[in-house]
Coordinates of C-alpha atoms in Angstrom, one line a residue:
Chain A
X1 CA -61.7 30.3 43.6
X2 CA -58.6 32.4 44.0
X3 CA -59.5 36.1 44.7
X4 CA -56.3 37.3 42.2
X5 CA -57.1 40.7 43.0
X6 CA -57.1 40.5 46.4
X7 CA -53.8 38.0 46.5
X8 CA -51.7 41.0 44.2
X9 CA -52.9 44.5 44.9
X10 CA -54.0 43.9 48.5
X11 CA -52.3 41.2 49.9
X12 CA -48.9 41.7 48.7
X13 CA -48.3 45.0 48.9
X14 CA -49.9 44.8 52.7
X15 CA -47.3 41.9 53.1
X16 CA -44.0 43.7 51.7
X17 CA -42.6 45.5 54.8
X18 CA -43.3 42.4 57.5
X19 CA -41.6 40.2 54.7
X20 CA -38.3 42.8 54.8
X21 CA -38.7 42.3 58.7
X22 CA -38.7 38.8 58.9
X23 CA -35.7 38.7 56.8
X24 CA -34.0 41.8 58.8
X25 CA -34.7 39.5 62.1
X26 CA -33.5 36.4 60.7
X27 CA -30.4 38.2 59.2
X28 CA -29.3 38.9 62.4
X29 CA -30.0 36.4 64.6
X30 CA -28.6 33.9 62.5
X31 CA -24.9 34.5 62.8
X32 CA -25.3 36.4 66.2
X33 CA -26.6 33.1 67.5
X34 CA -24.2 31.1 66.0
X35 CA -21.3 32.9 67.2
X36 CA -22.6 33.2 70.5
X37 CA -23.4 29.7 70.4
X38 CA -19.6 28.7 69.8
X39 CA -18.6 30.8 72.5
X40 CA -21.2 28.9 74.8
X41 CA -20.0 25.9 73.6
X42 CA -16.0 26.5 73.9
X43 CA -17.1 28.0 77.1
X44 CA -18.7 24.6 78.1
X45 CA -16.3 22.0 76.8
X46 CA -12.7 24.0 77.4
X47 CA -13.8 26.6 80.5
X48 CA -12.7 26.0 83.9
X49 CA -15.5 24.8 86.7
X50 CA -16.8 27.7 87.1
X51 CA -17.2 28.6 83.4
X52 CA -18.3 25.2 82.2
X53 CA -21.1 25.4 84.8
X54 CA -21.9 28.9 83.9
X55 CA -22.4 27.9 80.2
X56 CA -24.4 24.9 81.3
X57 CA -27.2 26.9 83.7
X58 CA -27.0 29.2 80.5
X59 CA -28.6 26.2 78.1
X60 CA -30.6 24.7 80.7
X61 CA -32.5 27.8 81.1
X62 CA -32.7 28.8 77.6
X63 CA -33.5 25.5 76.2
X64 CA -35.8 25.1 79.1
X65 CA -38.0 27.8 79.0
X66 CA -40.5 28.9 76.1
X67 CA -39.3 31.0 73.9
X68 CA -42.2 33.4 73.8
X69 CA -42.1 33.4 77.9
X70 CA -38.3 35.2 77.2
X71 CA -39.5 37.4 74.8
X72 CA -42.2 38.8 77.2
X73 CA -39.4 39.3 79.9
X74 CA -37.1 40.6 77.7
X75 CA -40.0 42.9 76.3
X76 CA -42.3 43.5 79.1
X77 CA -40.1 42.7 82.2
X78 CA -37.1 44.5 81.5
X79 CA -38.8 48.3 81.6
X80 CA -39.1 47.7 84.9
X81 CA -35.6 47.1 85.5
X82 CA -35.3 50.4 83.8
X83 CA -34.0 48.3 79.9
X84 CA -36.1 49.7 77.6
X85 CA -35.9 47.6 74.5
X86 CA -37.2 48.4 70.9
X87 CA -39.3 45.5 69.6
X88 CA -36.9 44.2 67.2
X89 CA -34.1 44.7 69.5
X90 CA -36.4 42.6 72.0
X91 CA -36.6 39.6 69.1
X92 CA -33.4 39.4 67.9
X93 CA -32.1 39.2 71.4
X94 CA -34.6 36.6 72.4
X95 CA -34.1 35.1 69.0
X96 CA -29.8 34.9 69.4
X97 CA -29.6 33.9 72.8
X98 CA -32.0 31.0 72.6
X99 CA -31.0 29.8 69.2
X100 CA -27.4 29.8 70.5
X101 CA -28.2 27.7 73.0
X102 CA -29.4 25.1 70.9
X103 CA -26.0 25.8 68.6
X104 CA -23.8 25.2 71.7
X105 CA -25.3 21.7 72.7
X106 CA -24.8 21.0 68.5
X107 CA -21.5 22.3 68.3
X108 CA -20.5 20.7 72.3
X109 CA -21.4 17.7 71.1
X110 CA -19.2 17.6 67.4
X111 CA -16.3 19.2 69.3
X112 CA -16.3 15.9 71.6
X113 CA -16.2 14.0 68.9
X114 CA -12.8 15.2 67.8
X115 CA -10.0 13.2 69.4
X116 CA -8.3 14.8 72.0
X117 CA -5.1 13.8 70.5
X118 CA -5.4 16.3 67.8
X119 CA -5.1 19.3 70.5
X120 CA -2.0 17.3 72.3
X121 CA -0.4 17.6 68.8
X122 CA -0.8 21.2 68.4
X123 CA 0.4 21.9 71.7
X124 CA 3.1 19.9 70.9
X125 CA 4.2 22.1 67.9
X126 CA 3.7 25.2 70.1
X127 CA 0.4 26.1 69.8
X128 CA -2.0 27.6 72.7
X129 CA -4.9 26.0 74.2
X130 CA -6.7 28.7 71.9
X131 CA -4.7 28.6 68.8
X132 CA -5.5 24.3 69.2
X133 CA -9.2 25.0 69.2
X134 CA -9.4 27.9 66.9
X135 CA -6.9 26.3 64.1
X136 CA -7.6 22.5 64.6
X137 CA -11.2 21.5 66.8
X138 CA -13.3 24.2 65.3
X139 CA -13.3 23.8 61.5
X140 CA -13.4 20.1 62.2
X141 CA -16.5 20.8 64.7
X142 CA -18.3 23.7 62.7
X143 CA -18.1 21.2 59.7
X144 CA -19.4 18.1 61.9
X145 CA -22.2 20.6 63.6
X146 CA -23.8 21.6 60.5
X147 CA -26.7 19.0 60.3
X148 CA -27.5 19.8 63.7
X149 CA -27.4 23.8 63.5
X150 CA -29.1 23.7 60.3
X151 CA -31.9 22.4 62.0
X152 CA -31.8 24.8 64.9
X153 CA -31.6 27.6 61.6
X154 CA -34.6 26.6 60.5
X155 CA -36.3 26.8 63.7
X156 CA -35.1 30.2 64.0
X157 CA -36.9 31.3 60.1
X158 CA -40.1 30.0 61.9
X159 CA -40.1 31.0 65.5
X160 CA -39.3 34.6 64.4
X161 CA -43.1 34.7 63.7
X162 CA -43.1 34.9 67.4
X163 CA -41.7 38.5 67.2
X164 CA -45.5 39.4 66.5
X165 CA -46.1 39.2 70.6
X166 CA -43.8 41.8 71.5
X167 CA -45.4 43.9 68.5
X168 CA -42.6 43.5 66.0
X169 CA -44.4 43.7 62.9
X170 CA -43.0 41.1 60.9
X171 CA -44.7 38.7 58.1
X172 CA -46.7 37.0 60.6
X173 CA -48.2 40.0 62.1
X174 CA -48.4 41.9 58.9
X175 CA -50.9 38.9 57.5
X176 CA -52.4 38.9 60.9
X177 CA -53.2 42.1 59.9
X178 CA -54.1 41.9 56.6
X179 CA -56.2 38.6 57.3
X180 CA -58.8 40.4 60.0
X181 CA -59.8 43.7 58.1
X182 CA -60.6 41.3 55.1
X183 CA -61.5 38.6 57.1
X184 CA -59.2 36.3 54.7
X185 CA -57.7 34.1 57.4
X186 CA -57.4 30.9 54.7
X187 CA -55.8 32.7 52.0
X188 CA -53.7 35.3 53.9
X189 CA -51.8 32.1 56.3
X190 CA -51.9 30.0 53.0
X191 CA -49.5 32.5 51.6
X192 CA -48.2 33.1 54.4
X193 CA -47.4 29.8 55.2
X194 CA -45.9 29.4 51.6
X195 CA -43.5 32.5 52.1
X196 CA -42.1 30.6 55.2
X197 CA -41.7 26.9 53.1
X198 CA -39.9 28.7 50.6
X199 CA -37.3 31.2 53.0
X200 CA -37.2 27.5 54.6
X201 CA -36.5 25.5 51.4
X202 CA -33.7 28.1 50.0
X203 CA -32.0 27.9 53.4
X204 CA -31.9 24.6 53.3
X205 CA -30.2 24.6 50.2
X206 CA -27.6 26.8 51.0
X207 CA -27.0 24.9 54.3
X208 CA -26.2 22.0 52.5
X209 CA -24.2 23.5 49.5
X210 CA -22.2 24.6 52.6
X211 CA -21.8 21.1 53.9
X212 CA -20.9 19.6 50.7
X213 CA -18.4 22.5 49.9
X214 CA -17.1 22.1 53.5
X215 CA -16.3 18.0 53.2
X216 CA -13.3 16.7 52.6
X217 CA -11.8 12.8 52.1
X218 CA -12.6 11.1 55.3
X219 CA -15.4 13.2 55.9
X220 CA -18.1 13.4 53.2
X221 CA -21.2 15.1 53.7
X222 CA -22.5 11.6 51.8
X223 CA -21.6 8.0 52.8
Chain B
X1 CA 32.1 8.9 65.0
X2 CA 29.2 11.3 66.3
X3 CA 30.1 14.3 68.2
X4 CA 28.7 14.4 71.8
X5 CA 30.1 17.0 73.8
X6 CA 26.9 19.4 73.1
X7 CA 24.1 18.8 76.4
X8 CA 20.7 19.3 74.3
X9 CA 18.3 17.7 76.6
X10 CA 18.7 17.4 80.5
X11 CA 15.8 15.6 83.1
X12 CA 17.0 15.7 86.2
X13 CA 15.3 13.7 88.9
X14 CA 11.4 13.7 87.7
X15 CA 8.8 12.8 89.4
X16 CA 4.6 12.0 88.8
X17 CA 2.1 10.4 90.4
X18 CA -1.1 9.4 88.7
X19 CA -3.7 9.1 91.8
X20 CA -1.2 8.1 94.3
X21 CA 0.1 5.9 92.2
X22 CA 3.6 7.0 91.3
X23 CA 5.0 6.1 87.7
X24 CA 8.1 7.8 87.8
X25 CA 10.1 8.0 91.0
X26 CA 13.3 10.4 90.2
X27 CA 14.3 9.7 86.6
X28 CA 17.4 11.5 85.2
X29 CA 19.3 11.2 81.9
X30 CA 21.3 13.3 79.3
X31 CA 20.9 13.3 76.0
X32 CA 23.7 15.4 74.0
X33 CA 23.8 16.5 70.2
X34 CA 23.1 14.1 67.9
X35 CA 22.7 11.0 70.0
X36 CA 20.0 8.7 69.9
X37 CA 18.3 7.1 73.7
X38 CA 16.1 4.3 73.1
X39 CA 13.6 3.6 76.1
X40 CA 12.6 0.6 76.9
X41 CA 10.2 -0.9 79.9
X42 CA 6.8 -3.2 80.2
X43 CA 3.6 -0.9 79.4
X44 CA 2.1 1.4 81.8
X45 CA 5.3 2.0 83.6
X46 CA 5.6 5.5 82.8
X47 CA 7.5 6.1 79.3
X48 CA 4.7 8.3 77.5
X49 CA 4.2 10.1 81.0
X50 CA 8.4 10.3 81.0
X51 CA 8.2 11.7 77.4
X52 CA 5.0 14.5 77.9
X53 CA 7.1 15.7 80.9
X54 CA 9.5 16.7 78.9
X55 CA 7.4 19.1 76.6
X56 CA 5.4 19.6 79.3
X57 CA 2.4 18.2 78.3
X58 CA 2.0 16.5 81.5
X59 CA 3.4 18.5 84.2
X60 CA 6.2 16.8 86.5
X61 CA 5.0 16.8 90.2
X62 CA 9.2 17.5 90.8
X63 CA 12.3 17.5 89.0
X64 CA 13.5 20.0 86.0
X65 CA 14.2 19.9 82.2
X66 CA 16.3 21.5 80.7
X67 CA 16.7 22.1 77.3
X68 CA 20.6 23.9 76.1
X69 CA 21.1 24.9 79.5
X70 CA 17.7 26.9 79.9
X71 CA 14.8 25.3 82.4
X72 CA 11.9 24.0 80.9
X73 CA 9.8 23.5 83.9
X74 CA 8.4 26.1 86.0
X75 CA 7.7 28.2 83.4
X76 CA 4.3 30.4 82.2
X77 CA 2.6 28.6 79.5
X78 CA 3.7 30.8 77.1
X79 CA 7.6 30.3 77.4
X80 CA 6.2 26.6 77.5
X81 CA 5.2 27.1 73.9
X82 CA 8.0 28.5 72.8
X83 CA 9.9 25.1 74.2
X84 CA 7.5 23.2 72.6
X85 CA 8.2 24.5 69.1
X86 CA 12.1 23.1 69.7
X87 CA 11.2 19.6 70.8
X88 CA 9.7 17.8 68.8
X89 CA 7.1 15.2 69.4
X90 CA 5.8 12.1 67.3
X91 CA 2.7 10.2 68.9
X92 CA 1.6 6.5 68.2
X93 CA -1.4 7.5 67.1
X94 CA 0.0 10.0 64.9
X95 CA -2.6 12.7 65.7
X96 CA -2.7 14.2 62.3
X97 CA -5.2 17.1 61.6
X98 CA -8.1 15.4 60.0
X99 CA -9.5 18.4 58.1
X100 CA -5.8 19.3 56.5
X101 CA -4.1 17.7 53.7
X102 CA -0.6 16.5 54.0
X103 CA 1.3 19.3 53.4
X104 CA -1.5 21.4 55.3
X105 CA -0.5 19.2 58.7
X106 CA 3.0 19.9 58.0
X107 CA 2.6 23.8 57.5
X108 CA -0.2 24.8 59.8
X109 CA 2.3 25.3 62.8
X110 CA 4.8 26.8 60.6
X111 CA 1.6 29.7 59.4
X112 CA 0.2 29.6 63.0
X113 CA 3.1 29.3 65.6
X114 CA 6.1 30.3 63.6
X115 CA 3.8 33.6 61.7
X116 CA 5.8 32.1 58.4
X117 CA 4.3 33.7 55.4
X118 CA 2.1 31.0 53.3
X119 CA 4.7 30.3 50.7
X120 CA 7.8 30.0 52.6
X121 CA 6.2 27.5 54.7
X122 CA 4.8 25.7 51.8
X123 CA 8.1 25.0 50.8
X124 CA 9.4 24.0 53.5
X125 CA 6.6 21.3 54.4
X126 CA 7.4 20.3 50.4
X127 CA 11.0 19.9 51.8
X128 CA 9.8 18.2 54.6
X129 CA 7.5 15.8 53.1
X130 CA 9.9 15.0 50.1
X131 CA 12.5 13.9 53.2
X132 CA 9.7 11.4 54.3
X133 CA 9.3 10.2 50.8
X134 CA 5.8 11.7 50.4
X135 CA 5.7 14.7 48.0
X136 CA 3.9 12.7 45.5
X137 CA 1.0 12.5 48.6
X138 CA 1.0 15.7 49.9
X139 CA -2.4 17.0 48.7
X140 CA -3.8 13.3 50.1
X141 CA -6.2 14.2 53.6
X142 CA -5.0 11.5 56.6
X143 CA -8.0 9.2 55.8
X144 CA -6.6 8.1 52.4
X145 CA -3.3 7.6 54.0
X146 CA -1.9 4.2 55.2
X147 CA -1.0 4.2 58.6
X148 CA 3.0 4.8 57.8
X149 CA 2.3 6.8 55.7
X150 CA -0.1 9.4 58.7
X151 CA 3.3 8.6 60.9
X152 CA 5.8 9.8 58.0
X153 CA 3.6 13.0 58.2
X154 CA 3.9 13.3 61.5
X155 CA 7.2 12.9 61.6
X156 CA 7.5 15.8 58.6
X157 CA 5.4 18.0 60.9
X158 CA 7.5 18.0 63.8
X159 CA 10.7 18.1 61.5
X160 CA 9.3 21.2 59.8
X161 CA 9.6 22.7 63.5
X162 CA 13.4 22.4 63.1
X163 CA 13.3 21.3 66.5
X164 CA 16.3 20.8 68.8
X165 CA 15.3 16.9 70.0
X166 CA 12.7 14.8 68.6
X167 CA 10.6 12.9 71.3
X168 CA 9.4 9.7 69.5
X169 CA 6.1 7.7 71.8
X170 CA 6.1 4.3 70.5
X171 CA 5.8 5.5 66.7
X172 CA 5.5 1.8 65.5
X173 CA 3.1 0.2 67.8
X174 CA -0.3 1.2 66.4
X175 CA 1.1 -0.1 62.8
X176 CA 0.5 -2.9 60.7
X177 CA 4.1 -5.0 60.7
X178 CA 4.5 -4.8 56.9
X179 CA 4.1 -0.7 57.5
X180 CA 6.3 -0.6 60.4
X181 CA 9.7 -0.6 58.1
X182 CA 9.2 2.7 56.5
X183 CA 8.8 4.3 59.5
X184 CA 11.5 3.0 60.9
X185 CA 13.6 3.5 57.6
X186 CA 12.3 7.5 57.9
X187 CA 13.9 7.6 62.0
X188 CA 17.0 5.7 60.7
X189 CA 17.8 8.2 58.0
X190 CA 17.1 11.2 60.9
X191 CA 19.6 9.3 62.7
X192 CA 22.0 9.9 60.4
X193 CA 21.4 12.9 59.4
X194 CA 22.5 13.9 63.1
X195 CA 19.0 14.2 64.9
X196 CA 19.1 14.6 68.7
X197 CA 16.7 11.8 69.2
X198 CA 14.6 10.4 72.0
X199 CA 12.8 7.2 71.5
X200 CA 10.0 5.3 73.1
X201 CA 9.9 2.1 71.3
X202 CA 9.9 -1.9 71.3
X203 CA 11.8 -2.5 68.4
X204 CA 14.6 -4.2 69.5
X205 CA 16.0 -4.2 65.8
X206 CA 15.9 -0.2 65.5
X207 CA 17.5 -0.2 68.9
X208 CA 20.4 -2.0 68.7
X209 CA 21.4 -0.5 64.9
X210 CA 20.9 3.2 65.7
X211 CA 21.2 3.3 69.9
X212 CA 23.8 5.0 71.3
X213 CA 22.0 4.4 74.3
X214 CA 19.5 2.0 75.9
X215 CA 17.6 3.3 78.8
X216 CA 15.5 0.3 80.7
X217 CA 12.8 2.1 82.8
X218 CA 10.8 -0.1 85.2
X219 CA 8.7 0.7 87.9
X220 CA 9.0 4.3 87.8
X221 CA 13.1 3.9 87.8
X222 CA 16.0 3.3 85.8
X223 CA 16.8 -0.4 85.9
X224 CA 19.9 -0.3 83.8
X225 CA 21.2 1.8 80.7
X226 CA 24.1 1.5 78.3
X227 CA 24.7 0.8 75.0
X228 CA 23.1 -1.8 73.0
X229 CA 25.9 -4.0 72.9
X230 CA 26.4 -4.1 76.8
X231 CA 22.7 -4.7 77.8
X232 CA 22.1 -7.3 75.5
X233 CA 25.1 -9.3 76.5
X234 CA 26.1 -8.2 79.8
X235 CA 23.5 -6.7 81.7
X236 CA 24.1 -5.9 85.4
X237 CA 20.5 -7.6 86.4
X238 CA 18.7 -10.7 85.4
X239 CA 15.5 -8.7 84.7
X240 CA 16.7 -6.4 82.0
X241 CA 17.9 -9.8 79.6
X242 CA 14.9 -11.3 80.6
X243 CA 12.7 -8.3 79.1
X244 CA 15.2 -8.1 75.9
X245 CA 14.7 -11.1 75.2
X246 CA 11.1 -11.3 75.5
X247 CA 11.0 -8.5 73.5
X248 CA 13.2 -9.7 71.0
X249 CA 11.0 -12.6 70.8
X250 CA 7.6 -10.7 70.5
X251 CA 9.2 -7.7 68.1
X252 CA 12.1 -9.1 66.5
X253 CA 15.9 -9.9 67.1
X254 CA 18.6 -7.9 66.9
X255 CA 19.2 -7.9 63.5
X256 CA 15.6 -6.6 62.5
X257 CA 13.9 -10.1 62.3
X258 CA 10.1 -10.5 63.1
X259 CA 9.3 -14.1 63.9
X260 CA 6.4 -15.1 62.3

């Protein structure tokens, strides 16, 4: 049986302010790392040597190493460099900097996929290097990227449950909470879990709103 | 009779190598106001490279452009961009922006480069379009364009420019035959209209009706140039009739006639 009472004058309220939190930390790690991951990208594909590699030991190691191990540095090992970061500060950082490297191998990959000649003819009219990208290969990237960052979006609405280990209260903790002074584990992640499916399931619709807004003959979002 | 005591475009003894191998070894024309130089030569001897040296696209290992008297070589990227907006430059593959309609191709460069307010430049890619006979497609993306049609959009998008000298790189060859005409017709009218032209092409036809000059470029050099008349019928060497008339065979004759 369902234990209303507990589900709407305990649970919920007890819930509230990690909810707020895990929509604050997911608020701004989403476009922080999606601009950063653009950088990282144009970095990668357009840098010189030196830049391109730098953008490449930047996704190897943040695609290579657990999330939760760069929150504890980021946390717990940077005091002792003398950084002192708050534990949302901690999480979104953690958050941005590895989601954007997932967003620049996305966004690498559907900037490749724009011919080359495209750029040539902007230069031709006059346009800079950057004024090529930023006017002609991005909004033809961003668009072909979506499916791909979308994914790497959702992630991100999940593993910010991770901001719990470097005692950001968010939903995850708050029910962690919640869930051992009532010993309620089943209930408490049930909702829980249902909270997540449905920030999940409204992002996913607005994600692909935005890719069907964003198509264009030549280039439908459908076949 | 066209007027040619204006100099527009100057290349004076260029020079590239492609990993030691060298595709042009000291080229050097003129090209004055309102004439039209057709290039001619077997593939992979250097014409595109010959034509991205002049905007710079490629970078000449020696030798100097000049456009009206002022050096475009040598020169910090940004006073290369400000070249590039007066020379003009229409691609085989047409290179249209896939995410921008019609007109948007035409105007973006006009907004972007030129910092022409949104209206103004509307109308003039309108004007520009309408001279390619495409104002009716303007609002069509490049995917449901033909291929002439992408090239006559092109072409509009470099005209909108109002650039000095157009640089044509085989604007025909990626075309179906029965689309090549209207492309053709579209460089013909330009012609006319007292462009300062530069063409890359095999189309013997549109050679020999709007050349004033024919440049035959082969291994890296020169061969022979003149006008149409004179390298067609009296060519100094037995190479340059050889490779007219092959061409003439594979594109067309003189007259505009495709064998079938």
């Amino acid at each position: 049986m369902i234990n209303w009472d507990f589900l709407i004058n305990i649970l919920i309220p007890s819930l509230q302010e990690g909810f707020l939190m895990t929509i604050k930390l997911i608020t701004y790690s989403i476009p922080l790392g999606l601009i950063l991951g653009i950088l990282v990208s144009i970095g990668r594909v357009y840098g010189n040597l030196l830049l391109s590699l730098l953008c490449k030991a930047y996704i190897i190691f943040f695609r290579g190493t657990p999330l939760l191990i760069q929150l504890f540095i980021l946390y717990y090992g940077f005091p002792s460099l003398g950084v002192y970061l708050s534990p949302f500060t901690a999480a979104v950082t953690g958050f941005v900097l590895c989601s954007s490297a997932y967003h620049a191998e996305y966004i690498r990959g559907a900037i490749q996929s724009i011919k080359s000649g495209q750029v040539l003819a902007a230069q031709a009219l006059g346009m800079s290097k950057i004024g090529a990208i930023t006017n002609i290969v991005l909004p033809q990237a961003l668009r072909r990227a979506i499916p791909g960052c979308s994914n790497e979006i959702i992630y991100l609405i999940k593993y910010s449950s991770l901001a719990f280990m470097v005692t950001c209260i968010e939903l995850t903790g708050a029910g962690k909470i919640v869930a051992s002074r009532y010993f309620a584990y089943t209930e408490v992640f049930l909702v829980i879990g249902i909270i997540y499916l449905t920030i999940v399931s409204l992002a996913t619709k607005i994600l692909h709103i935005l890719e069907e807004k964003l198509s264009f003959p030549g280039w439908e979002s459908k076949p | 009779m066209k007027q040619k005591q204006e100099l527009i475009l100057e290349v004076k003894d260029i020079y590239k190598s492609y990993g030691g191998k060298e595709v042009l070894k000291g080229i050097s024309f003129q090209v004055f106001k309102g004439e039209t130089k057709v290039i001619i030569g077997p593939s992979g001897m250097g014409k595109s490279t010959l034509l991205r040296c002049i905007n710079q696209l490629t970078i000449p290992d020696r030798g100097t452009i000049w456009l009206k008297g002022q050096e475009v070589t040598h020169r910090h990227t940004r006073e290369i961009n400000l070249f590039r907006q007066r020379i003009g430059m229409v691609f085989q593959d047409f290179n249209l922006f896939d995410h921008l309609n019609a007109v948007g191709n035409v105007e973006i460069a006009l907004i972007k480069v030129k910092g022409m307010n949104r209206k103004e430049a509307r109308n003039i890619a309108f004007y520009e379009l309408k001279k390619v006979g495409l104002e009716k497609q303007a609002f069509l993306y490049p995917a449901q364009l033909s291929g002439g049609q992408k090239q006559r959009v092109s072409i509009a998008r470099a005209l909108a420019m109002d650039p000095e000298v157009m640089l044509f790189d085989e604007p025909t060859s990626a075309l179906d035959p029965e689309l090549i005409g209207e492309v053709l017709g579209v460089m013909q009218k330009l012609v006319q209209d007292g462009m300062t032209m530069l063409v890359v092409t095999h189309e013997m036809g549109f050679a020999r009706s709007v050349a004033d000059e024919i440049i035959f470029l082969e291994k890296g050099r020169i061969l022979e140039s003149g006008p149409p008349e004179q390298l067609f019928y009296q060519p100094k060497y037995e190479r340059t009739k050889k490779f007219l008339f092959k061409l003439t065979e594979l594109y067309g004759d003189i007259n505009g006639n495709r064998k079938k």
